[in-house]
Amino acid sequence: MNIRKLNRLDALVEKQRDKGALLGATMIVEHKGKRVYENTFEPDRPDSIYKIFSMTKPVTAVAAMMLYERGELDLMSKVSDYLPGYKNCKVVSAEGIKPAQNQITIRDLLNMTSGIVMSGDFGEAERLMSKIYKEARIQRESGILKSNVDICNKLSEAGVAFEPGETFRYGYSADILGGVIEVISGMKLSEFFKKEIFTPLNMEDTDFKIGEGKEFRQAVLFRRDKKGKVVRAEDDVRRRLEMENPTKDPWWERGGAGLYSTAGDYAHFAQMLLNKGSYHGKELIGRRTMEFMTSPQLTDAQLLTNDFESCIGYNYGNLFRVLTDPAKAASNGSIGEFGWDGLAGTYFFVDPNEELIFIYMQQIAEGLDFSFLRGLKQIIYGAC
């Protein structure tokens, strides 16, 4: 790669910092197994620990595919085979509540076509999920719900927003998949992740909490004020994002949003993905499984409801976005580039064609400025 061109990354970041739109950040670029760029911008440090939110999902996808490859998880099987709460699922809408005609499958969880929504105020399903989610947290903290699996079964009371398999809707699907992984493996999700993924990949700082003695390394959480400038986030923002007690065990080990990690740790994970499932001689999943996991899965009809800015020109499947139309994405990247991002602005991609990975970490409550993110990617590909 052209290292001189990669230095333009610094200039673009400094422009953001000069106008107050960004403070701390860490970036890593690796090409053909070599680290060709790495930089950290204050107040962050090279070993800062970030909450990566939805960048947890690809880790959960790998965990599920490990069980799939062992013959222990059938993607066409019903979620209710593992979590009985979903056996008699209901469709919740403005027209009322009615029994679902289709059973939710594991494949639906991986492709976000389950109909399971997040808490919110957009429609009856989200409002009901908000109610059940609050109840689940209270019951878990009071000891009524004993485990992550109990929480997943409890959330089934919120029903789904549409017939499973009908369309795409971002929600708690990956979190529910975490419960399935626990049932099959007989291990807590954190234990499975550590044994099967984090230890083999030397991801020593990645977990559902920040380890004892590492508290000082937690990246500062910011928010944007009314003028778009970043300022330190207040305690109420931390509570809203469930970051108020990062050194304590979370009430729910969420397979969709719960992990803390560093740029360096996540680069190990991305390198394994680039290496078709292997890292330093350790194979987590096989080549064919890896190819399936990072292939487009949504139909044209399902894609119509995937309106994320980060997914313009991309298909989706197995908890990854996959680039299918560079022209639509206005991207100089390669068809087949895949990855995901997180609520507070973490982002990564893997490009098998260019043997390229990119890791970006920040902590801003409102997330990424995608125009800025596209600029970073344009610079990286321009240096190839």
mmCIF file of C-alpha atoms in Angstrom:
data_model
loop_
_atom_site.group_PDB
_atom_site.id
_atom_site.type_symbol
_atom_site.label_atom_id
_atom_site.label_comp_id
_atom_site.label_asym_id
_atom_site.label_seq_id
_atom_site.Cartn_x
_atom_site.Cartn_y
_atom_site.Cartn_z
ATOM 1 C CA MET A 1 0.000 0.000 0.000
ATOM 2 C CA ASN A 2 0.976 3.622 -0.497
ATOM 3 C CA ILE A 3 1.842 4.724 3.047
ATOM 4 C CA ARG A 4 2.055 8.366 2.031
ATOM 5 C CA LYS A 5 -1.571 8.257 0.915
ATOM 6 C CA LEU A 6 -2.600 6.515 4.153
ATOM 7 C CA ASN A 7 -1.266 9.506 6.077
ATOM 8 C CA ARG A 8 -4.257 11.412 4.704
ATOM 9 C CA LEU A 9 -6.249 9.584 7.374
ATOM 10 C CA ASP A 10 -4.550 11.743 10.007
ATOM 11 C CA ALA A 11 -5.421 14.915 8.129
ATOM 12 C CA LEU A 12 -9.095 13.946 7.809
ATOM 13 C CA VAL A 13 -9.338 13.100 11.509
ATOM 14 C CA GLU A 14 -7.682 16.394 12.485
ATOM 15 C CA LYS A 15 -10.248 18.301 10.414
ATOM 16 C CA GLN A 16 -12.987 16.622 12.441
ATOM 17 C CA ARG A 17 -11.196 17.443 15.681
ATOM 18 C CA ASP A 18 -10.585 21.070 14.669
ATOM 19 C CA LYS A 19 -14.307 21.672 14.193
ATOM 20 C CA GLY A 20 -15.161 19.900 17.453
ATOM 21 C CA ALA A 21 -16.924 16.964 15.799
ATOM 22 C CA LEU A 22 -14.515 14.360 17.183
ATOM 23 C CA LEU A 23 -12.033 13.930 20.005
ATOM 24 C CA GLY A 24 -10.782 10.456 20.889
ATOM 25 C CA ALA A 25 -10.423 7.704 18.289
ATOM 26 C CA THR A 26 -8.233 4.743 17.328
ATOM 27 C CA MET A 27 -7.676 3.338 13.828
ATOM 28 C CA ILE A 28 -5.883 0.287 12.472
ATOM 29 C CA VAL A 29 -5.323 -0.733 8.845
ATOM 30 C CA GLU A 30 -3.790 -4.109 7.985
ATOM 31 C CA HIS A 31 -2.894 -5.276 4.487
ATOM 32 C CA LYS A 32 -1.793 -8.790 3.560
ATOM 33 C CA GLY A 33 -1.130 -9.608 7.195
ATOM 34 C CA LYS A 34 0.949 -6.510 7.921
ATOM 35 C CA ARG A 35 -0.102 -3.506 9.977
ATOM 36 C CA VAL A 36 0.384 -0.590 7.598
ATOM 37 C CA TYR A 37 -1.316 2.114 9.658
ATOM 38 C CA GLU A 38 -2.141 2.644 13.316
ATOM 39 C CA ASN A 39 -2.902 5.819 15.221
ATOM 40 C CA THR A 40 -4.689 6.963 18.359
ATOM 41 C CA PHE A 41 -6.056 10.431 18.986
ATOM 42 C CA GLU A 42 -6.257 11.897 22.488
ATOM 43 C CA PRO A 43 -7.798 11.540 24.956
ATOM 44 C CA ASP A 44 -7.888 7.896 23.826
ATOM 45 C CA ARG A 45 -4.834 5.682 24.123
ATOM 46 C CA PRO A 46 -3.649 2.700 22.028
ATOM 47 C CA ASP A 47 -5.040 0.244 24.587
ATOM 48 C CA SER A 48 -8.299 2.100 25.276
ATOM 49 C CA ILE A 49 -11.256 -0.175 25.971
ATOM 50 C CA TYR A 50 -14.418 0.702 24.065
ATOM 51 C CA LYS A 51 -17.954 -0.568 24.334
ATOM 52 C CA ILE A 52 -18.423 -1.937 20.830
ATOM 53 C CA PHE A 53 -22.212 -2.439 21.016
ATOM 54 C CA SER A 54 -23.378 -4.073 17.755
ATOM 55 C CA MET A 55 -19.873 -5.100 16.729
ATOM 56 C CA THR A 56 -20.659 -7.868 19.221
ATOM 57 C CA LYS A 57 -22.964 -9.374 16.582
ATOM 58 C CA PRO A 58 -20.217 -10.737 14.273
ATOM 59 C CA VAL A 59 -18.683 -12.473 17.309
ATOM 60 C CA THR A 60 -22.060 -14.089 18.020
ATOM 61 C CA ALA A 61 -22.321 -15.088 14.359
ATOM 62 C CA VAL A 62 -18.951 -16.862 14.547
ATOM 63 C CA ALA A 63 -20.013 -18.621 17.760
ATOM 64 C CA ALA A 64 -23.215 -19.825 16.083
ATOM 65 C CA MET A 65 -21.299 -20.990 13.011
ATOM 66 C CA MET A 66 -18.903 -22.974 15.175
ATOM 67 C CA LEU A 67 -21.894 -24.915 16.531
ATOM 68 C CA TYR A 68 -23.353 -25.128 13.012
ATOM 69 C CA GLU A 69 -20.138 -26.614 11.662
ATOM 70 C CA ARG A 70 -20.115 -29.201 14.445
ATOM 71 C CA GLY A 71 -23.610 -30.328 13.460
ATOM 72 C CA GLU A 72 -25.101 -29.053 16.717
ATOM 73 C CA LEU A 73 -27.101 -26.162 15.234
ATOM 74 C CA ASP A 74 -29.479 -26.480 12.291
ATOM 75 C CA LEU A 75 -30.193 -23.052 10.816
ATOM 76 C CA MET A 76 -33.597 -24.253 9.626
ATOM 77 C CA SER A 77 -34.608 -25.395 13.120
ATOM 78 C CA LYS A 78 -37.129 -23.470 15.185
ATOM 79 C CA VAL A 79 -35.970 -21.076 17.895
ATOM 80 C CA SER A 80 -38.626 -22.637 20.120
ATOM 81 C CA ASP A 81 -36.677 -25.919 20.000
ATOM 82 C CA TYR A 82 -34.171 -24.170 22.274
ATOM 83 C CA LEU A 83 -36.238 -21.372 23.855
ATOM 84 C CA PRO A 84 -39.778 -22.694 24.519
ATOM 85 C CA GLY A 85 -41.124 -19.186 25.125
ATOM 86 C CA TYR A 86 -41.179 -18.664 21.351
ATOM 87 C CA LYS A 87 -43.387 -21.692 20.623
ATOM 88 C CA ASN A 88 -46.666 -19.742 20.503
ATOM 89 C CA CYS A 89 -45.365 -16.427 19.218
ATOM 90 C CA LYS A 90 -47.758 -13.523 18.566
ATOM 91 C CA VAL A 91 -47.642 -10.827 15.881
ATOM 92 C CA VAL A 92 -48.148 -7.408 17.495
ATOM 93 C CA SER A 93 -49.369 -4.487 15.375
ATOM 94 C CA ALA A 94 -51.749 -1.523 15.363
ATOM 95 C CA GLU A 95 -54.453 -3.940 14.182
ATOM 96 C CA GLY A 96 -54.084 -5.982 17.348
ATOM 97 C CA ILE A 97 -52.365 -9.184 18.479
ATOM 98 C CA LYS A 98 -52.746 -12.460 16.586
ATOM 99 C CA PRO A 99 -50.920 -15.814 16.513
ATOM 100 C CA ALA A 100 -47.948 -15.973 14.139
ATOM 101 C CA GLN A 101 -48.414 -18.378 11.241
ATOM 102 C CA ASN A 102 -44.674 -19.043 10.900
ATOM 103 C CA GLN A 103 -42.190 -20.242 13.494
ATOM 104 C CA ILE A 104 -39.014 -18.168 13.961
ATOM 105 C CA THR A 105 -35.984 -20.092 12.707
ATOM 106 C CA ILE A 106 -32.316 -19.764 13.645
ATOM 107 C CA ARG A 107 -31.761 -18.448 10.136
ATOM 108 C CA ASP A 108 -34.246 -15.663 10.879
ATOM 109 C CA LEU A 109 -32.200 -14.655 13.936
ATOM 110 C CA LEU A 110 -28.991 -14.534 11.883
ATOM 111 C CA ASN A 111 -30.601 -12.493 9.109
ATOM 112 C CA MET A 112 -32.764 -10.171 11.271
ATOM 113 C CA THR A 113 -35.921 -11.501 9.626
ATOM 114 C CA SER A 114 -37.399 -12.826 12.888
ATOM 115 C CA GLY A 115 -39.701 -9.876 13.575
ATOM 116 C CA ILE A 116 -38.177 -9.479 17.033
ATOM 117 C CA VAL A 117 -37.757 -5.728 17.538
ATOM 118 C CA MET A 118 -35.827 -3.546 19.970
ATOM 119 C CA SER A 119 -37.351 -1.437 22.717
ATOM 120 C CA GLY A 120 -38.665 1.838 21.348
ATOM 121 C CA ASP A 121 -41.716 3.886 20.446
ATOM 122 C CA PHE A 122 -42.045 3.070 16.744
ATOM 123 C CA GLY A 123 -45.169 0.963 16.615
ATOM 124 C CA GLU A 124 -46.986 -1.346 18.989
ATOM 125 C CA ALA A 125 -44.342 -4.078 18.897
ATOM 126 C CA GLU A 126 -41.571 -1.733 20.051
ATOM 127 C CA ARG A 127 -43.755 -0.274 22.791
ATOM 128 C CA LEU A 128 -44.618 -3.727 24.099
ATOM 129 C CA MET A 129 -40.957 -4.766 23.912
ATOM 130 C CA SER A 130 -40.026 -1.704 25.997
ATOM 131 C CA LYS A 131 -42.460 -2.857 28.692
ATOM 132 C CA ILE A 132 -41.267 -6.478 28.684
ATOM 133 C CA TYR A 133 -37.597 -5.444 28.546
ATOM 134 C CA LYS A 134 -38.009 -3.304 31.691
ATOM 135 C CA GLU A 135 -39.798 -6.149 33.434
ATOM 136 C CA ALA A 136 -37.015 -8.551 32.444
ATOM 137 C CA ARG A 137 -34.332 -6.315 33.908
ATOM 138 C CA ILE A 138 -36.221 -5.881 37.179
ATOM 139 C CA GLN A 139 -36.874 -9.616 37.422
ATOM 140 C CA ARG A 140 -33.262 -10.488 36.638
ATOM 141 C CA GLU A 141 -31.859 -8.055 39.194
ATOM 142 C CA SER A 142 -34.332 -9.302 41.820
ATOM 143 C CA GLY A 143 -33.409 -12.929 41.136
ATOM 144 C CA ILE A 144 -36.703 -14.065 39.586
ATOM 145 C CA LEU A 145 -34.948 -14.674 36.259
ATOM 146 C CA LYS A 146 -31.875 -16.780 36.925
ATOM 147 C CA SER A 147 -29.981 -16.700 33.626
ATOM 148 C CA ASN A 148 -29.519 -15.223 30.174
ATOM 149 C CA VAL A 149 -31.732 -18.027 28.839
ATOM 150 C CA ASP A 150 -34.509 -17.020 31.243
ATOM 151 C CA ILE A 151 -34.264 -13.444 29.949
ATOM 152 C CA CYS A 152 -34.569 -14.588 26.336
ATOM 153 C CA ASN A 153 -37.674 -16.633 27.158
ATOM 154 C CA LYS A 154 -39.148 -13.650 29.011
ATOM 155 C CA LEU A 155 -38.667 -11.362 26.000
ATOM 156 C CA SER A 156 -40.742 -13.759 23.902
ATOM 157 C CA GLU A 157 -43.776 -12.249 25.670
ATOM 158 C CA ALA A 158 -43.270 -9.136 23.498
ATOM 159 C CA GLY A 159 -44.066 -11.086 20.334
ATOM 160 C CA VAL A 160 -42.900 -9.986 16.882
ATOM 161 C CA ALA A 161 -43.712 -7.084 14.563
ATOM 162 C CA PHE A 162 -44.488 -9.209 11.486
ATOM 163 C CA GLU A 163 -44.641 -12.782 10.276
ATOM 164 C CA PRO A 164 -41.176 -14.350 10.773
ATOM 165 C CA GLY A 165 -39.235 -14.481 7.522
ATOM 166 C CA GLU A 166 -41.377 -11.816 5.855
ATOM 167 C CA THR A 167 -38.893 -8.931 5.877
ATOM 168 C CA PHE A 168 -35.837 -7.381 7.575
ATOM 169 C CA ARG A 169 -36.095 -5.513 10.876
ATOM 170 C CA TYR A 170 -33.144 -4.728 13.116
ATOM 171 C CA GLY A 171 -33.817 -5.873 16.664
ATOM 172 C CA TYR A 172 -32.837 -8.256 19.461
ATOM 173 C CA SER A 173 -32.381 -11.260 17.149
ATOM 174 C CA ALA A 174 -28.653 -11.622 17.862
ATOM 175 C CA ASP A 175 -29.303 -11.303 21.605
ATOM 176 C CA ILE A 176 -31.837 -14.127 21.439
ATOM 177 C CA LEU A 177 -29.313 -16.142 19.400
ATOM 178 C CA GLY A 178 -26.961 -15.775 22.352
ATOM 179 C CA GLY A 179 -29.516 -17.643 24.449
ATOM 180 C CA VAL A 180 -29.669 -20.419 21.856
ATOM 181 C CA ILE A 181 -25.876 -20.736 21.979
ATOM 182 C CA GLU A 182 -26.076 -21.100 25.763
ATOM 183 C CA VAL A 183 -28.701 -23.857 25.552
ATOM 184 C CA ILE A 184 -26.688 -25.865 23.010
ATOM 185 C CA SER A 185 -23.267 -25.385 24.614
ATOM 186 C CA GLY A 186 -24.343 -25.622 28.243
ATOM 187 C CA MET A 187 -22.139 -22.602 28.944
ATOM 188 C CA LYS A 188 -22.788 -18.939 29.682
ATOM 189 C CA LEU A 189 -22.270 -16.860 26.566
ATOM 190 C CA SER A 190 -19.258 -15.118 28.150
ATOM 191 C CA GLU A 191 -17.690 -18.511 28.921
ATOM 192 C CA PHE A 192 -18.267 -19.813 25.392
ATOM 193 C CA PHE A 193 -16.843 -16.646 23.848
ATOM 194 C CA LYS A 194 -13.767 -16.781 26.062
ATOM 195 C CA LYS A 195 -13.014 -20.472 25.542
ATOM 196 C CA GLU A 196 -13.833 -20.776 21.852
ATOM 197 C CA ILE A 197 -12.989 -17.322 20.453
ATOM 198 C CA PHE A 198 -11.196 -14.848 22.721
ATOM 199 C CA THR A 199 -8.509 -17.164 24.112
ATOM 200 C CA PRO A 200 -7.544 -18.656 20.715
ATOM 201 C CA LEU A 201 -7.426 -15.137 19.218
ATOM 202 C CA ASN A 202 -5.482 -13.589 22.124
ATOM 203 C CA MET A 203 -8.295 -11.115 22.746
ATOM 204 C CA GLU A 204 -7.308 -10.481 26.356
ATOM 205 C CA ASP A 205 -9.300 -7.258 26.837
ATOM 206 C CA THR A 206 -12.598 -8.361 25.279
ATOM 207 C CA ASP A 207 -15.484 -9.307 27.562
ATOM 208 C CA PHE A 208 -18.945 -8.268 28.721
ATOM 209 C CA LYS A 209 -17.276 -6.091 31.348
ATOM 210 C CA ILE A 210 -13.977 -4.260 31.860
ATOM 211 C CA GLY A 211 -11.565 -6.385 33.870
ATOM 212 C CA GLU A 212 -10.355 -5.491 37.339
ATOM 213 C CA GLY A 213 -7.445 -3.056 37.246
ATOM 214 C CA LYS A 214 -8.266 -1.946 33.682
ATOM 215 C CA GLU A 215 -10.858 0.699 34.583
ATOM 216 C CA PHE A 216 -8.491 3.566 33.781
ATOM 217 C CA ARG A 217 -8.293 2.369 30.181
ATOM 218 C CA GLN A 218 -11.988 2.852 29.461
ATOM 219 C CA ALA A 219 -12.439 5.302 26.592
ATOM 220 C CA VAL A 220 -14.280 8.504 27.488
ATOM 221 C CA LEU A 221 -17.898 8.538 26.349
ATOM 222 C CA PHE A 222 -18.947 11.702 24.511
ATOM 223 C CA ARG A 223 -22.220 13.073 23.143
ATOM 224 C CA ARG A 224 -22.965 15.739 20.544
ATOM 225 C CA ASP A 225 -24.445 19.044 21.666
ATOM 226 C CA LYS A 226 -26.987 21.053 19.650
ATOM 227 C CA LYS A 227 -24.198 22.566 17.543
ATOM 228 C CA GLY A 228 -22.749 19.154 16.682
ATOM 229 C CA LYS A 229 -19.712 19.522 18.919
ATOM 230 C CA VAL A 230 -18.685 16.616 21.133
ATOM 231 C CA VAL A 231 -18.772 17.060 24.897
ATOM 232 C CA ARG A 232 -18.341 14.587 27.734
ATOM 233 C CA ALA A 233 -21.516 12.532 28.224
ATOM 234 C CA GLU A 234 -23.429 12.870 31.464
ATOM 235 C CA ASP A 235 -24.454 10.015 33.741
ATOM 236 C CA ASP A 236 -27.957 9.838 32.265
ATOM 237 C CA VAL A 237 -26.476 9.091 28.821
ATOM 238 C CA ARG A 238 -24.305 6.365 30.324
ATOM 239 C CA ARG A 239 -27.377 4.838 31.980
ATOM 240 C CA ARG A 240 -29.367 4.972 28.756
ATOM 241 C CA LEU A 241 -26.598 3.079 26.975
ATOM 242 C CA GLU A 242 -26.269 0.659 29.929
ATOM 243 C CA MET A 243 -22.673 1.735 30.561
ATOM 244 C CA GLU A 244 -23.110 2.885 34.160
ATOM 245 C CA ASN A 245 -21.321 -0.124 35.723
ATOM 246 C CA PRO A 246 -18.758 -1.330 33.159
ATOM 247 C CA THR A 247 -16.665 -3.277 35.694
ATOM 248 C CA LYS A 248 -19.603 -5.322 36.991
ATOM 249 C CA ASP A 249 -21.298 -8.322 35.433
ATOM 250 C CA PRO A 250 -24.126 -7.046 33.202
ATOM 251 C CA TRP A 251 -27.702 -8.006 33.986
ATOM 252 C CA TRP A 252 -27.855 -9.650 30.535
ATOM 253 C CA GLU A 253 -24.942 -10.901 28.422
ATOM 254 C CA ARG A 254 -26.268 -9.577 25.144
ATOM 255 C CA GLY A 255 -25.016 -11.346 22.035
ATOM 256 C CA GLY A 256 -26.121 -8.331 20.033
ATOM 257 C CA ALA A 257 -24.548 -5.415 21.869
ATOM 258 C CA GLY A 258 -22.785 -6.260 25.123
ATOM 259 C CA LEU A 259 -19.036 -6.510 24.538
ATOM 260 C CA TYR A 260 -16.152 -4.222 25.448
ATOM 261 C CA SER A 261 -12.981 -4.497 23.370
ATOM 262 C CA THR A 262 -9.889 -2.723 22.070
ATOM 263 C CA ALA A 263 -8.889 -1.897 18.513
ATOM 264 C CA GLY A 264 -6.017 -4.362 18.805
ATOM 265 C CA ASP A 265 -8.204 -7.208 20.048
ATOM 266 C CA TYR A 266 -10.797 -6.664 17.355
ATOM 267 C CA ALA A 267 -8.050 -6.591 14.725
ATOM 268 C CA HIS A 268 -7.207 -10.165 15.767
ATOM 269 C CA PHE A 269 -10.850 -11.124 15.226
ATOM 270 C CA ALA A 270 -10.923 -9.394 11.829
ATOM 271 C CA GLN A 271 -7.667 -11.058 10.803
ATOM 272 C CA MET A 272 -9.201 -14.448 11.583
ATOM 273 C CA LEU A 273 -12.142 -13.561 9.331
ATOM 274 C CA LEU A 274 -9.764 -12.505 6.568
ATOM 275 C CA ASN A 275 -7.805 -15.734 6.980
ATOM 276 C CA LYS A 276 -10.976 -17.756 6.239
ATOM 277 C CA GLY A 277 -11.516 -18.794 9.845
ATOM 278 C CA SER A 278 -7.930 -19.297 11.057
ATOM 279 C CA TYR A 279 -5.565 -17.242 13.195
ATOM 280 C CA HIS A 280 -1.889 -18.075 13.733
ATOM 281 C CA GLY A 281 -2.487 -21.718 12.904
ATOM 282 C CA LYS A 282 -5.662 -22.031 15.014
ATOM 283 C CA GLU A 283 -8.802 -22.792 13.010
ATOM 284 C CA LEU A 284 -12.024 -21.543 14.560
ATOM 285 C CA ILE A 285 -14.259 -22.340 11.581
ATOM 286 C CA GLY A 286 -13.596 -23.838 8.169
ATOM 287 C CA ARG A 287 -13.192 -22.047 4.855
ATOM 288 C CA ARG A 288 -16.539 -23.144 3.421
ATOM 289 C CA THR A 289 -18.398 -22.140 6.574
ATOM 290 C CA MET A 290 -16.655 -18.777 6.505
ATOM 291 C CA GLU A 291 -17.700 -18.226 2.882
ATOM 292 C CA PHE A 292 -21.324 -19.018 3.708
ATOM 293 C CA MET A 293 -21.300 -16.810 6.818
ATOM 294 C CA THR A 294 -20.172 -13.735 4.848
ATOM 295 C CA SER A 295 -22.422 -14.206 1.808
ATOM 296 C CA PRO A 296 -25.570 -12.163 1.015
ATOM 297 C CA GLN A 297 -28.729 -13.738 2.456
ATOM 298 C CA LEU A 298 -31.626 -11.274 2.042
ATOM 299 C CA THR A 299 -34.076 -11.354 -0.850
ATOM 300 C CA ASP A 300 -34.809 -8.185 -2.806
ATOM 301 C CA ALA A 301 -38.094 -7.830 -0.924
ATOM 302 C CA GLN A 302 -36.415 -8.201 2.469
ATOM 303 C CA LEU A 303 -33.740 -5.676 1.495
ATOM 304 C CA LEU A 304 -36.347 -2.946 1.012
ATOM 305 C CA THR A 305 -36.597 -2.442 4.769
ATOM 306 C CA ASN A 306 -32.837 -2.256 5.393
ATOM 307 C CA ASP A 307 -32.466 1.513 5.263
ATOM 308 C CA PHE A 308 -29.289 1.976 7.311
ATOM 309 C CA GLU A 309 -26.948 4.548 5.778
ATOM 310 C CA SER A 310 -24.060 2.138 6.334
ATOM 311 C CA CYS A 311 -25.886 -0.487 4.230
ATOM 312 C CA ILE A 312 -26.507 1.486 1.028
ATOM 313 C CA GLY A 313 -25.221 -0.810 -1.733
ATOM 314 C CA TYR A 314 -24.948 -3.746 0.665
ATOM 315 C CA ASN A 315 -26.894 -6.933 1.243
ATOM 316 C CA TYR A 316 -27.021 -8.521 4.702
ATOM 317 C CA GLY A 317 -26.762 -11.954 6.223
ATOM 318 C CA ASN A 318 -25.526 -13.839 9.269
ATOM 319 C CA LEU A 319 -25.156 -10.528 11.172
ATOM 320 C CA PHE A 320 -22.792 -8.991 8.563
ATOM 321 C CA ARG A 321 -23.349 -6.407 5.834
ATOM 322 C CA VAL A 322 -21.881 -7.544 2.497
ATOM 323 C CA LEU A 323 -21.047 -5.136 -0.350
ATOM 324 C CA THR A 324 -22.882 -6.108 -3.531
ATOM 325 C CA ASP A 325 -23.202 -2.822 -5.448
ATOM 326 C CA PRO A 326 -20.163 -0.482 -5.178
ATOM 327 C CA ALA A 327 -21.796 2.033 -7.544
ATOM 328 C CA LYS A 328 -24.871 2.362 -5.333
ATOM 329 C CA ALA A 329 -22.640 2.604 -2.266
ATOM 330 C CA ALA A 330 -20.455 5.237 -3.980
ATOM 331 C CA SER A 331 -17.577 3.030 -2.832
ATOM 332 C CA ASN A 332 -14.172 2.283 -4.325
ATOM 333 C CA GLY A 333 -14.221 -0.954 -2.316
ATOM 334 C CA SER A 334 -14.559 -4.524 -3.530
ATOM 335 C CA ILE A 335 -17.649 -6.642 -4.020
ATOM 336 C CA GLY A 336 -17.700 -9.023 -1.064
ATOM 337 C CA GLU A 337 -16.274 -6.575 1.482
ATOM 338 C CA PHE A 338 -18.062 -7.253 4.767
ATOM 339 C CA GLY A 339 -18.265 -6.033 8.361
ATOM 340 C CA TRP A 340 -20.485 -4.163 10.805
ATOM 341 C CA ASP A 341 -20.531 -1.171 13.183
ATOM 342 C CA GLY A 342 -21.630 -0.210 16.686
ATOM 343 C CA LEU A 343 -23.961 2.307 18.302
ATOM 344 C CA ALA A 344 -21.253 4.616 19.678
ATOM 345 C CA GLY A 345 -19.372 4.781 16.388
ATOM 346 C CA THR A 346 -17.163 1.699 16.249
ATOM 347 C CA TYR A 347 -16.773 0.253 12.740
ATOM 348 C CA PHE A 348 -14.853 -2.429 10.875
ATOM 349 C CA PHE A 349 -14.611 -4.011 7.472
ATOM 350 C CA VAL A 350 -12.782 -6.969 5.954
ATOM 351 C CA ASP A 351 -11.998 -7.057 2.226
ATOM 352 C CA PRO A 352 -10.922 -10.561 1.136
ATOM 353 C CA ASN A 353 -10.144 -9.404 -2.404
ATOM 354 C CA GLU A 354 -7.601 -6.802 -1.251
ATOM 355 C CA GLU A 355 -6.567 -8.793 1.861
ATOM 356 C CA LEU A 356 -7.436 -5.691 3.843
ATOM 357 C CA ILE A 357 -8.946 -4.937 7.244
ATOM 358 C CA PHE A 358 -9.912 -1.649 8.873
ATOM 359 C CA ILE A 359 -10.799 -1.078 12.522
ATOM 360 C CA TYR A 360 -12.183 2.238 13.762
ATOM 361 C CA MET A 361 -13.057 2.963 17.397
ATOM 362 C CA GLN A 362 -14.713 5.994 19.010
ATOM 363 C CA GLN A 363 -17.254 6.567 21.808
ATOM 364 C CA ILE A 364 -19.888 9.128 20.834
ATOM 365 C CA ALA A 365 -23.419 8.350 22.017
ATOM 366 C CA GLU A 366 -25.057 9.389 18.739
ATOM 367 C CA GLY A 367 -22.722 7.244 16.638
ATOM 368 C CA LEU A 368 -20.767 7.735 13.439
ATOM 369 C CA ASP A 369 -20.709 10.624 11.002
ATOM 370 C CA PHE A 370 -21.000 8.421 7.906
ATOM 371 C CA SER A 371 -19.738 11.103 5.543
ATOM 372 C CA PHE A 372 -16.541 11.167 7.604
ATOM 373 C CA LEU A 373 -16.458 7.353 7.656
ATOM 374 C CA ARG A 374 -16.818 7.175 3.879
ATOM 375 C CA GLY A 375 -13.913 9.596 3.595
ATOM 376 C CA LEU A 376 -11.724 7.291 5.690
ATOM 377 C CA LYS A 377 -12.595 4.311 3.516
ATOM 378 C CA GLN A 378 -11.993 6.271 0.307
ATOM 379 C CA ILE A 379 -8.495 7.142 1.528
ATOM 380 C CA ILE A 380 -7.732 3.530 2.458
ATOM 381 C CA TYR A 381 -8.854 2.132 -0.860
ATOM 382 C CA GLY A 382 -7.128 4.946 -2.706
ATOM 383 C CA ALA A 383 -3.872 3.780 -1.137
ATOM 384 C CA CYS A 384 -4.283 0.193 -2.375
#
